[in-house]
Coordinates of C-alpha atoms and ligand atoms in Angstrom, one line a residue:
X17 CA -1.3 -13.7 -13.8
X18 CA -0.7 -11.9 -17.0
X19 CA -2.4 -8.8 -18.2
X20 CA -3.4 -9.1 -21.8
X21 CA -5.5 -7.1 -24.1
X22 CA -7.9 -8.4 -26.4
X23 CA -9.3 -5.5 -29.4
X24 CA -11.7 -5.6 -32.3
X25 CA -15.0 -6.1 -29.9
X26 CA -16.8 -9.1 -28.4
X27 CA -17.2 -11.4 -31.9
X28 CA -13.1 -11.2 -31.2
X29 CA -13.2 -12.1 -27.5
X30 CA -12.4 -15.1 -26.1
X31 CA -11.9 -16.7 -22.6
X32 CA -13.0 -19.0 -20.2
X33 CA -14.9 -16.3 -18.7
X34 CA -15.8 -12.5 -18.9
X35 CA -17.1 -10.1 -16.1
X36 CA -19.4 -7.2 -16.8
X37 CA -20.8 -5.2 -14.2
X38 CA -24.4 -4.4 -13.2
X39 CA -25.5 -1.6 -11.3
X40 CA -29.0 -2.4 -9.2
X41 CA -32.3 -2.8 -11.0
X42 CA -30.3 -3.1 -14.6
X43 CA -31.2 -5.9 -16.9
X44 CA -29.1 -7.2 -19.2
X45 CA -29.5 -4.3 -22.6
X46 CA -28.8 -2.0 -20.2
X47 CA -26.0 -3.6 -18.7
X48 CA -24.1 -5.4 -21.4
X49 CA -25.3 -4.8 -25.0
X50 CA -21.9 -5.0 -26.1
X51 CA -21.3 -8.2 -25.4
X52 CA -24.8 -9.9 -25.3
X53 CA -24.0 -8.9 -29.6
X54 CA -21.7 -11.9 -29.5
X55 CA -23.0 -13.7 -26.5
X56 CA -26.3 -14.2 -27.8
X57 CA -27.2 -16.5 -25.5
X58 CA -26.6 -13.8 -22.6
X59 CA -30.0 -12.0 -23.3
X60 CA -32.0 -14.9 -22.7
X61 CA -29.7 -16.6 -19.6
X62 CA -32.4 -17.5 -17.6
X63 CA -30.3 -16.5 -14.3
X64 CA -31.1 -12.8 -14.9
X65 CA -34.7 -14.0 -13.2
X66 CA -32.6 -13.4 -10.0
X67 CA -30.1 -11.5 -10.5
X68 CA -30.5 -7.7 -8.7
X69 CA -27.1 -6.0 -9.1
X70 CA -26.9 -5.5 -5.8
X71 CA -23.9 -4.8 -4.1
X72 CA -21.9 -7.4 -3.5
X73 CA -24.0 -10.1 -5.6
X74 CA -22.2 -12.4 -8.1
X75 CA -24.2 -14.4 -10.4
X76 CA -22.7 -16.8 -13.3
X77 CA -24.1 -17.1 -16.8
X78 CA -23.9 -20.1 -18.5
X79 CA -24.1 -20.5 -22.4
X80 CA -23.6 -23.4 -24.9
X81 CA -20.1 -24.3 -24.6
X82 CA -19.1 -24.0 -28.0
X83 CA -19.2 -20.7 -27.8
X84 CA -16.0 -18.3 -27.6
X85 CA -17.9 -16.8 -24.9
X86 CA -19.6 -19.2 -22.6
X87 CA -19.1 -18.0 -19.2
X88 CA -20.1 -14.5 -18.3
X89 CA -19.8 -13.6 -14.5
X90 CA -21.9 -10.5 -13.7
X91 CA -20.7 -8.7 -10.8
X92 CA -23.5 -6.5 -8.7
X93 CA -22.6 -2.8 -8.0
X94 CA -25.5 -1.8 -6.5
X95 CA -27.1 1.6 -7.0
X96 CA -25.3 4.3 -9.0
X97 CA -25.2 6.9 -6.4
X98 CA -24.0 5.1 -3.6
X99 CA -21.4 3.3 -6.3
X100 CA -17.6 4.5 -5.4
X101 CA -14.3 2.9 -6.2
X102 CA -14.2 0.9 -3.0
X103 CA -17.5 -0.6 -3.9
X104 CA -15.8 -1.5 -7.5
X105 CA -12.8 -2.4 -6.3
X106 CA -14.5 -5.2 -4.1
X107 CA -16.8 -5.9 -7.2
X108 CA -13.7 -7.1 -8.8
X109 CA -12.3 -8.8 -6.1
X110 CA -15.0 -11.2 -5.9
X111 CA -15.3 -11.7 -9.4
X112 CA -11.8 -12.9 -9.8
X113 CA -12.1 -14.9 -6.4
X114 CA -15.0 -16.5 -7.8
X115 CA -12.9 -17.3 -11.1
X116 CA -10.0 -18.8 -9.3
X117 CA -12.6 -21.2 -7.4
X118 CA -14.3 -22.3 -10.5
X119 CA -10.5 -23.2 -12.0
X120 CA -11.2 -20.6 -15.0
X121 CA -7.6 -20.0 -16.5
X122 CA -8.7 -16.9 -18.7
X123 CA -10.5 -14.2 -17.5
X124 CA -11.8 -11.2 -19.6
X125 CA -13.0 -7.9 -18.3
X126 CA -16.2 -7.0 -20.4
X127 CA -14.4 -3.4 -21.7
X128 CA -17.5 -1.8 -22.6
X129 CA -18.8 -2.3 -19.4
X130 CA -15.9 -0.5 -17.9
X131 CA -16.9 2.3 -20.1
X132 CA -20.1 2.5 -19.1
X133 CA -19.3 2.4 -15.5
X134 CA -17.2 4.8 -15.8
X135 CA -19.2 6.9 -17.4
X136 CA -21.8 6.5 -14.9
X137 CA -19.7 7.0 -12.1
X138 CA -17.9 10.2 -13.0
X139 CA -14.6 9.1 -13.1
X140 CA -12.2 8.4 -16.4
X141 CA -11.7 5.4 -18.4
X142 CA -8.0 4.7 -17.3
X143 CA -8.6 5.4 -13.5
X144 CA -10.9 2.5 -13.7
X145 CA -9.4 0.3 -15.3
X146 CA -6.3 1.0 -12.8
X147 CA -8.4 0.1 -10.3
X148 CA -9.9 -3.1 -12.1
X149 CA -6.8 -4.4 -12.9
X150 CA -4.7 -3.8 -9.6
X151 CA -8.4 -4.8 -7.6
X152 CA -8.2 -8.1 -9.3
X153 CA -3.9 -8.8 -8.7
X154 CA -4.8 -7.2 -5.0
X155 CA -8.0 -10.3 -4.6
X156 CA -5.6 -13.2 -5.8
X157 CA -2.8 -12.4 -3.2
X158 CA -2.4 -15.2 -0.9
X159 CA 0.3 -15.7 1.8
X160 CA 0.6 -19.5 2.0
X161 CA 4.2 -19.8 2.1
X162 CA 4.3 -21.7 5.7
X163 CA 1.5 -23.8 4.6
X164 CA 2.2 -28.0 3.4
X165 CA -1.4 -27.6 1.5
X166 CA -1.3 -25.1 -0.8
X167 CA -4.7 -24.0 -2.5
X168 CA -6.2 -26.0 -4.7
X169 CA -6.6 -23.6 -7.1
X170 CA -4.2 -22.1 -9.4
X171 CA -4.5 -18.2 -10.5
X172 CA -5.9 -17.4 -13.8
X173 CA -3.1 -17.4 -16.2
X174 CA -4.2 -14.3 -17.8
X175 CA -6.7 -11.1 -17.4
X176 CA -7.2 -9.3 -20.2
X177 CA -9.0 -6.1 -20.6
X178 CA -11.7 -7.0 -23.8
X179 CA -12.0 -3.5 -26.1
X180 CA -14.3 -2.3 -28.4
X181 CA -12.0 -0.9 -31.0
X182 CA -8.8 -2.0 -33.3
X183 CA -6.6 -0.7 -30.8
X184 CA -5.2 -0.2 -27.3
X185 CA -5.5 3.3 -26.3
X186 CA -1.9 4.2 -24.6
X187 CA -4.1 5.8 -21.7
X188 CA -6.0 2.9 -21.3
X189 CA -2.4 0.5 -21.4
X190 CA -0.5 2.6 -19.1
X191 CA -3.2 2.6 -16.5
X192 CA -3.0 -1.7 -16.8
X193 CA 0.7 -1.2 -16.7
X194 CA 0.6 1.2 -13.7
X195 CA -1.6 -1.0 -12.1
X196 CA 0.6 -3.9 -12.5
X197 CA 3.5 -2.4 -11.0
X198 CA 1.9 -0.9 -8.0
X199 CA 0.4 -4.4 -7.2
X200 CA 4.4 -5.6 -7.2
X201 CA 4.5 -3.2 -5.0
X202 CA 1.9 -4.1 -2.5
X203 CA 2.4 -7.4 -2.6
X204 CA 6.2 -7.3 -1.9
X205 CA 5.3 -4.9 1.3
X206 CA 2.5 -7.4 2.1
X207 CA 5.1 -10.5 1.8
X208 CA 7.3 -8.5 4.0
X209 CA 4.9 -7.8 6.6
X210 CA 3.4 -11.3 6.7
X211 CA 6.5 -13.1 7.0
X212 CA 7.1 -13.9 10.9
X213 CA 10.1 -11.9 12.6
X214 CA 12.2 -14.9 13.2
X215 CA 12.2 -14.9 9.4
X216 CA 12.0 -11.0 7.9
X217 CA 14.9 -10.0 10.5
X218 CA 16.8 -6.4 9.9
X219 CA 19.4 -8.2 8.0
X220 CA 16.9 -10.2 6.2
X221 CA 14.8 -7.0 5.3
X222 CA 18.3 -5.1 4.4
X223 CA 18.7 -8.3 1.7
X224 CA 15.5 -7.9 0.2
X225 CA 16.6 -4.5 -0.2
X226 CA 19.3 -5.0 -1.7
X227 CA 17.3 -7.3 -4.1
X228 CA 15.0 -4.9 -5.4
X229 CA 18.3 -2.7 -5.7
X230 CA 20.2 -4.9 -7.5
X231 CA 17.2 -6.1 -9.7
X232 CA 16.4 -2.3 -11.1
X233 CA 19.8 -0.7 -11.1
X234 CA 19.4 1.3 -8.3
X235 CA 22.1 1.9 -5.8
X236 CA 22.0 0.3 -2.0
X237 CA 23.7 1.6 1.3
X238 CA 22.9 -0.5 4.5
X239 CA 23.9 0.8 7.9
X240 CA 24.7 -1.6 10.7
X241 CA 25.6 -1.0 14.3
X242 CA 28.7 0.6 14.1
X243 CA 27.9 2.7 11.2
X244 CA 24.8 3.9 13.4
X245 CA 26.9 4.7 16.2
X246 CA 29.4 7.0 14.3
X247 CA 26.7 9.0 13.0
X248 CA 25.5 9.5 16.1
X249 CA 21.9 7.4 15.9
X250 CA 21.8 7.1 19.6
X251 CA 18.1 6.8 19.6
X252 CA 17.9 4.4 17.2
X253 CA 20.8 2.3 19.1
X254 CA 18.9 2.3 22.1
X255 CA 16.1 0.1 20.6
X256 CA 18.1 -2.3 18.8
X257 CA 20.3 -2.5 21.9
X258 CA 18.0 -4.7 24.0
X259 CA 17.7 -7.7 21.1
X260 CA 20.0 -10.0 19.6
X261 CA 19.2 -9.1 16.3
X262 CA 21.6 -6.3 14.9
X263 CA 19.5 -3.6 13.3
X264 CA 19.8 -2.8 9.7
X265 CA 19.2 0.7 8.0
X266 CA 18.5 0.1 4.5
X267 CA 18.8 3.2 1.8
X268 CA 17.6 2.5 -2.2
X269 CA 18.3 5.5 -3.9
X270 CA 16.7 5.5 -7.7
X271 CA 18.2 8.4 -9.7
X272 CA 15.6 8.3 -13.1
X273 CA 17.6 10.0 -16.1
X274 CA 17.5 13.4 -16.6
X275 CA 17.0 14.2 -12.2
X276 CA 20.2 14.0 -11.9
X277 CA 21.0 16.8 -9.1
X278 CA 17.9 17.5 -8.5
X279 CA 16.2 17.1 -4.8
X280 CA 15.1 13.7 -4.3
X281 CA 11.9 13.0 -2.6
X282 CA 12.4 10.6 0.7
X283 CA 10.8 8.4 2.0
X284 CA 11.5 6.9 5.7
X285 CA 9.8 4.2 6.9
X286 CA 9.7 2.7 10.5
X287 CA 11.3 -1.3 10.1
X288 CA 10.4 -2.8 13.8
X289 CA 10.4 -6.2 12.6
X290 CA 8.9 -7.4 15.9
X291 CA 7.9 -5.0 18.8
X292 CA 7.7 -6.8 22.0
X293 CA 7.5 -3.1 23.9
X294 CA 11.1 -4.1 25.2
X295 CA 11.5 -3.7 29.0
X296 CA 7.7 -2.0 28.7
X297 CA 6.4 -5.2 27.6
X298 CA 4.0 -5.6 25.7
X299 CA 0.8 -7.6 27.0
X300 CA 0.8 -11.2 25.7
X301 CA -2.6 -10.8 23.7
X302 CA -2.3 -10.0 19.9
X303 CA 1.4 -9.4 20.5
X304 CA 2.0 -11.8 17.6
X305 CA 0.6 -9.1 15.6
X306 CA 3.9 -6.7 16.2
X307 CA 5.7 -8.8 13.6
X308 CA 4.1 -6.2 11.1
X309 CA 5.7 -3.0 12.9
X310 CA 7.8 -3.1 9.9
X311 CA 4.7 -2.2 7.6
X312 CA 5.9 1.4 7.0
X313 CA 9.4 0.1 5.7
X314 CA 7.9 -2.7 4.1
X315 CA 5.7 0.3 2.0
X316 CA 8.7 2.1 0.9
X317 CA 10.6 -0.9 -0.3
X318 CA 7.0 -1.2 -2.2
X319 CA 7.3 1.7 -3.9
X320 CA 10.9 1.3 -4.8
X321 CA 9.2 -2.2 -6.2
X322 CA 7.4 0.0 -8.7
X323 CA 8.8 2.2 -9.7
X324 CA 11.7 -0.4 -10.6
X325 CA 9.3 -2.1 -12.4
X326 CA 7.8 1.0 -14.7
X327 CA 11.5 2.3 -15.5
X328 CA 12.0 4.0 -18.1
X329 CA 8.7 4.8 -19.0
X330 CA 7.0 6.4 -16.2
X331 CA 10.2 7.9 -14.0
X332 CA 9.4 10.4 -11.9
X333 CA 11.0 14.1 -12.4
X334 CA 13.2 13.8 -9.4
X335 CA 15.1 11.1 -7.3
X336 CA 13.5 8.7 -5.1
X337 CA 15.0 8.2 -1.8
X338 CA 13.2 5.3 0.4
X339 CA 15.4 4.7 4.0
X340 CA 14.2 1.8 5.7
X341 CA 14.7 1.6 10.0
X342 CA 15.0 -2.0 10.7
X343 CA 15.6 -3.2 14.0
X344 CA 14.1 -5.3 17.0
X345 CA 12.8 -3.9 20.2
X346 CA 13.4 -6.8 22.6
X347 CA 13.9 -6.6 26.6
X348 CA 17.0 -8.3 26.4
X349 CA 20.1 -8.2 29.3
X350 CA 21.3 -5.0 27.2
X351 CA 18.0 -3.7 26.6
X352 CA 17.5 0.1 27.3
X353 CA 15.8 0.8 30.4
X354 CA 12.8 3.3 31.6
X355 CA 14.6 6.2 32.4
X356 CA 17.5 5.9 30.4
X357 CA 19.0 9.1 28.5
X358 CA 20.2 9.2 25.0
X359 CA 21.3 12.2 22.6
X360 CA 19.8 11.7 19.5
X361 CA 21.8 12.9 16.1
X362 CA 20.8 16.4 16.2
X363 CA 21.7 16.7 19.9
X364 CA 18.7 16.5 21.5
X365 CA 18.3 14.7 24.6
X366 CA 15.4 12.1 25.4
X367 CA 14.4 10.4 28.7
X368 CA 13.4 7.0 27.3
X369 CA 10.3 6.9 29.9
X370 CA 8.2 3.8 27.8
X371 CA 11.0 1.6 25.6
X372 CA 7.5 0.9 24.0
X373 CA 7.2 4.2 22.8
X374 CA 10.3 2.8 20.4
X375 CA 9.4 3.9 16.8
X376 CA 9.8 7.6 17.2
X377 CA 13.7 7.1 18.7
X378 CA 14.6 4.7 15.6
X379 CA 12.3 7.3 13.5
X380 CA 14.1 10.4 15.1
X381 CA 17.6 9.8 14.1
X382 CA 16.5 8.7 10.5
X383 CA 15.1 12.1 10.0
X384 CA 18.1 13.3 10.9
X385 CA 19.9 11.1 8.7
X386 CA 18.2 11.9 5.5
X387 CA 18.3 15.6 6.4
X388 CA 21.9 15.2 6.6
X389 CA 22.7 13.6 3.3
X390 CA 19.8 14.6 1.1
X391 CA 17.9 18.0 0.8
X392 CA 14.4 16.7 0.2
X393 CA 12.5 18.2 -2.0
X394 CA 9.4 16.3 0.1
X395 CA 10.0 14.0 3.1
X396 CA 7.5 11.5 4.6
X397 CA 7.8 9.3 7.0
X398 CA 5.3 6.4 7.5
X399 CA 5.1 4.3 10.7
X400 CA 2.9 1.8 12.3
X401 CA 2.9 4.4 15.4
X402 CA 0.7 4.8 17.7
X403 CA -2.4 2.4 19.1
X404 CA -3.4 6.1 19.9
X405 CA -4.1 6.1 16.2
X406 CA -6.5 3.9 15.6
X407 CA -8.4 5.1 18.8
X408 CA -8.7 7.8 16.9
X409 CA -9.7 6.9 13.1
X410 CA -10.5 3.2 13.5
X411 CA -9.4 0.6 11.7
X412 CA -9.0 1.5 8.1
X413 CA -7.2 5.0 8.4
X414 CA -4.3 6.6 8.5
X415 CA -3.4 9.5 10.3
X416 CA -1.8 12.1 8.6
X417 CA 0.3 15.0 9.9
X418 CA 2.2 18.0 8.3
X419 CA 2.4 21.6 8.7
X420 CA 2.9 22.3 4.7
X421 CA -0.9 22.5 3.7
X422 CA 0.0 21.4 0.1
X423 CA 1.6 18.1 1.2
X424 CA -1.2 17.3 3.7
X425 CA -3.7 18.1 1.3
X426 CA -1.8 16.1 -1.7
X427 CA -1.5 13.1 0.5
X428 CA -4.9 12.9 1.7
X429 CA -6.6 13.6 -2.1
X430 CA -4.0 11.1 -3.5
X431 CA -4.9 8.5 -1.0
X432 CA -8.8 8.9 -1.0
X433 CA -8.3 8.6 -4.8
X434 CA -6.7 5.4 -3.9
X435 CA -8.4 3.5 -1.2
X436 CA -6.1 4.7 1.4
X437 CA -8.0 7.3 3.8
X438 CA -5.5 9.5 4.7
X439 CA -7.0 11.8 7.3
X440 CA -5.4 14.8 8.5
X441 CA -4.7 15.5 12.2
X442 CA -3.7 18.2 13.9
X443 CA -0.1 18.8 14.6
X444 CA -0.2 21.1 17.9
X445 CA 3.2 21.2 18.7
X446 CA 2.7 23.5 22.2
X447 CA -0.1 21.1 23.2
X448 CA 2.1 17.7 22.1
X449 CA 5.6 19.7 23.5
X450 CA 3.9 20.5 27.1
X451 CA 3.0 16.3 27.1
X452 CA 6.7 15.4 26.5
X453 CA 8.4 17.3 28.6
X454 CA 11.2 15.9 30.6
X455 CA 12.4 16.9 34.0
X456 CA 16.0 15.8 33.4
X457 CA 16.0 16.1 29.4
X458 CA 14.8 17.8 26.2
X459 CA 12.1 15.4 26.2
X460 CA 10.4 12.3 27.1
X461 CA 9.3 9.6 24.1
X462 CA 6.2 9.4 25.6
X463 CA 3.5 11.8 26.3
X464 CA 0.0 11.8 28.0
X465 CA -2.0 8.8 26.6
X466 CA -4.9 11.9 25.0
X467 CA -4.2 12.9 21.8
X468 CA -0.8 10.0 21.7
X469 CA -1.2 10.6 18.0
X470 CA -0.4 13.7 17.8
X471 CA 2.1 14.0 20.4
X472 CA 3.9 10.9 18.7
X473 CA 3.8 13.2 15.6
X474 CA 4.8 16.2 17.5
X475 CA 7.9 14.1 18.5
X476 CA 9.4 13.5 15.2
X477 CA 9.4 16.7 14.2
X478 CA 11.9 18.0 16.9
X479 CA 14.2 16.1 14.1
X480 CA 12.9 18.2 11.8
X481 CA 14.2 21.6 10.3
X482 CA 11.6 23.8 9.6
X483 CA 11.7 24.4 5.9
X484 CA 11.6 21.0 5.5
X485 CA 8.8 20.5 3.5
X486 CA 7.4 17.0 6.1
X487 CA 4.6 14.8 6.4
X488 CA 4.3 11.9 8.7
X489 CA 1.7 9.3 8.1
X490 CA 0.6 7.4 11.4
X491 CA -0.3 3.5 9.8
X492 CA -0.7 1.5 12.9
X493 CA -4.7 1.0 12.2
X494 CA -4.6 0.2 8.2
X495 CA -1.8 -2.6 8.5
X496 CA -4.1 -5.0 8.4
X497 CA -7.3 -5.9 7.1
X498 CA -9.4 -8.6 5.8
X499 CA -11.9 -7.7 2.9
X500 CA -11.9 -8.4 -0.8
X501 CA -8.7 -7.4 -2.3
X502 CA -7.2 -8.0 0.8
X503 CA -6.3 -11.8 1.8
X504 CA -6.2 -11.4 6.3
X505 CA -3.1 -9.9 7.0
X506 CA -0.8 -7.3 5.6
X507 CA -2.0 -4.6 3.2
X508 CA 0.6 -2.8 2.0
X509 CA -0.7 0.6 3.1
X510 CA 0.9 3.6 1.9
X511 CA 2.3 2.2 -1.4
X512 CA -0.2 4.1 -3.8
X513 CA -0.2 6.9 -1.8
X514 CA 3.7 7.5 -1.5
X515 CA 3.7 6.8 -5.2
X516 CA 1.5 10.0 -6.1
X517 CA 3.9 11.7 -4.1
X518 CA 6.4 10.3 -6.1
X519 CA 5.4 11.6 -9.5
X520 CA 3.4 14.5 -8.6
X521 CA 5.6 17.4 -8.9
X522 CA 5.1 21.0 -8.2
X523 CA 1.4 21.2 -8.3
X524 CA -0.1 18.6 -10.8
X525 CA -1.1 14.9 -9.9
X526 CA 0.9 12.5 -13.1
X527 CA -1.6 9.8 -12.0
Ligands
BES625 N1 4.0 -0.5 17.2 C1 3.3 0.1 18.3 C2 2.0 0.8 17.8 C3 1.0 -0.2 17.2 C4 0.0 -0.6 18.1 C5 1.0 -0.5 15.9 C6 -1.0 -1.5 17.6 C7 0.0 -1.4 15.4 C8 -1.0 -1.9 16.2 C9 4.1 1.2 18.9 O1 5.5 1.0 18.9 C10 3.7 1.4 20.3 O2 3.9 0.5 21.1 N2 3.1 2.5 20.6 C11 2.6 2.8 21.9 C12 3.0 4.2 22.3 C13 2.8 4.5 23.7 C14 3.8 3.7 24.6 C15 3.1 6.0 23.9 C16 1.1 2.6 21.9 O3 0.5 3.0 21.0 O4 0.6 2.1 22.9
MN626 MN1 6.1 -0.1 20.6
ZN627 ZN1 6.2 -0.2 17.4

């Protein structure tokens, strides 16, 4: 679907349908004056009889066909002070659902309605037309690749945001641009995470790396099993170790002109392409669903995606560094053990008491790693966890950890701003270090089953030096979902939100 832009007000508009938005109780002068000027037809459409605004409520308006304007899909919002973005978001994901049903091949999005929400809803032109415009890429992703009946229904060919005036404000383009690219984004992490683990192996993550590398000019350095073992990545090794499948770390580096020396912001994410537990197995129930412990790398390789795709124009003061862990935890012949000691690259030793507790080890030494060859200016690592996790937040959350106030706080306002609920949670190292300790090594990967979060978060950062400025985001909850801009299945978590950390820089958001 393209992203067009239509200008000179509704007598110019045209498509096969446009969507305006209706808060609760609203008839249609109050709700779409603009465009009932050209749609004439609209102010006597005999649906608004029924039609409430309620949340959630689509209705369809039907004119003469002749008309440029013919089709106008309201989409219910509900009432104004209970409105947010997730209730728009989902607005617009229905909307365009609904389009894609009907077979309509043009879609416009009633501009002076977007105004006027955004006017009643506090919040600026361009952030909600981001949100329309990625909301409505976000609602048509599908994952049908295994299927021999594809849909029936095609994609619009185009969206285009319908404006009042001669121009395009740049604001108002950047936001569709923006929008645009972070969608690539998302939707490349949620291919990634969707596709089976006989299919997205390490190697085969490491290619698609090398893809997005190759497609953007950025540079590409994968680490296989040898190249693991002289650096030392014991932890990591011991993992892979138990699975036929060699593991892969994958490192994009994007070097935007004019950062050139600076610190680079990285980015780690855990790559489990399956988790069976290893020689902890797993239970057989929903164990199908640890073909998505790769979510965390898939989300970096998203935001490489993007920013890739908004080069030159929106590159980020500093370099981007996104490592991606791959590997398989498998109870194969060679498979690590319960009990089993390794040294991890910065020397410390863990007793390997759950090989379940797998993505901290492969996490652990690719901490090390980055603080080895880079000198972040930020590091995060994101990582489908900890069960723990969602114990604690439920299903549609993130945890987030980090002793730098600033980070925690940037990453949880960025996110909220963004439909990802980051929520902050404590990092007690004395109460997580007195749960891993080890009566024959530094420490064991796996603490007391209260507070696993944290202690899982406590873990990692032993492999971190303390004026490292480190957050970790715990994913295992929001890596799946099933809702309106969100197809069940992957969701590409942690995109958006690594993105604002991205560009923001010293103290102010470049949204
Ligand atoms: N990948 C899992 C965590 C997970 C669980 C992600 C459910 C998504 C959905 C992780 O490797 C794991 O197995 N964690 C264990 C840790 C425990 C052994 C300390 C867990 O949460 O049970
Ligand atoms: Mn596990
Ligand atoms: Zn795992």
């Amino acid at each position: 679907m393209d992203i067009r832009f239509q200008t000179g007000g509704p007598s110019r508009w045209k498509a096969d349908v446009v969507i305006t938005f209706v808060f609760e109780g609203e008839g249609v002068e109050e709700a779409c004056p603009v465009l009932s000027q050209s749609a004439l037809w609209l102010g006597i459409a005999p649906a608004w009889r029924d039609f409430r605004g309620h949340r959630d409520e689509l209705v369809m308006f039907y004119g003469p066909q002749a008309m440029e304007i013919s089709r106008v899909l309201g989409a219910g919002l509900g009432r104004v002070d209970k409105a947010d973005l997730t209730v728009f978001r989902h607005a617009v994901g229905r909307a365009v659902r609904l389009c894609r049903e009907y077979d309509l091949a043009t879609v416009g999005l009633d501009g002076a309605s977007l105004a006027r929400v955004a006017e009643r809803m506090g919040v600026a032109l361009e952030t909600l037309t981001r949100e329309a415009v990625i909301s409505a890429f976000l609602a048509l992703y599908r994952y049908e690749r295994w299927k021999s009946e594809k849909s029936r229904h095609d994609d619009p060919r185009w969206l285009a945001l319908m404006l009042e005036g001669e121009f395009v404000e740049d604001g108002v383009r950047a936001a569709a641009r923006m929008a645009e690219a972070e969608a690539a984004g998302i939707m490349l992490a949620r291919d990634a995470a969707n596709d089976p683990a006989n299919v997205m192996t390490p190697s085969a993550f490491a290619e698609k790396a090398r893809e997005v590398a190759v497609k953007y000019g950025m540079t590409l350095r994968v680490l296989g099993p040898s190249d693991l073992e002289s650096e030392g990545m014991n932890a990591y090794l011991a993992v892979a170790r138990g699975s036929a499948e060699e593991p892969r770390m994958a490192v994009v580096e994007y070097v935007p002109r004019g950062a050139e020396g600076r610190d680079p912001v990285v980015l780690v994410g855990k790559g489990l392409c399956f988790d069976s537990g290893g020689i902890s197995l797993k239970p057989a129930k929903g164990m199908e669903e640890m073909k998505g412990d790769m979510s965390g790398a898939a989300a970096v390789l998203g935001v490489m995606e993007a920013l890739g795709r908004l080069a030159p124009s929106c590159a980020p003061k500093r370099p981007v560094v996104g490592i991606m862990a791959c590997a398989e935890n498998m109870p194969g012949g060679h498979a690590t053990r319960p009990g089993d000691i390794v040294v991890a690259k910065n020397g410390k030793s863990v007793e390997i008491v759950n090989t379940d507790a797998e993505g901290r080890l492969v996490l652990a030494d690719a901490l090390c790693w980055a603080q080895n060859v880079y000198v972040p200016f930020r590091l995060i690592d994101i990582a489908t966890l900890t069960g723990a996790c969602a114990v604690a937040l439920g299903m549609d959350a993130a945890g987030l950890f980090s002793s730098d106030d600033a980070l925690a706080a940037l990453l949880h306002e960025a996110g909220m701003n963004l439909g990802e609920r980051n929520w902050r949670l404590p990092l007690w190292t004395d109460a997580g270090l007195a749960s891993l300790k080890s009566a024959c090594a530094d420490m064991v990967n796996s603490g007391r089953r209260e507070g696993g979060a944290i202690n899982a978060a406590v873990f990692l950062q032993q492999f971190v030096k303390e004026d490292v400025r480190w957050a970790h985001i715990d994913m295992a909850a929001a890596d799946n979902a099933e809702n309106p801009i969100n197809a069940k299945g992957a969701t590409g978590f942690g995109v958006r939100t690594m993105l604002s950390a991205v560009w923001e820089d010293e103290g102010d958001i470049l949204q």
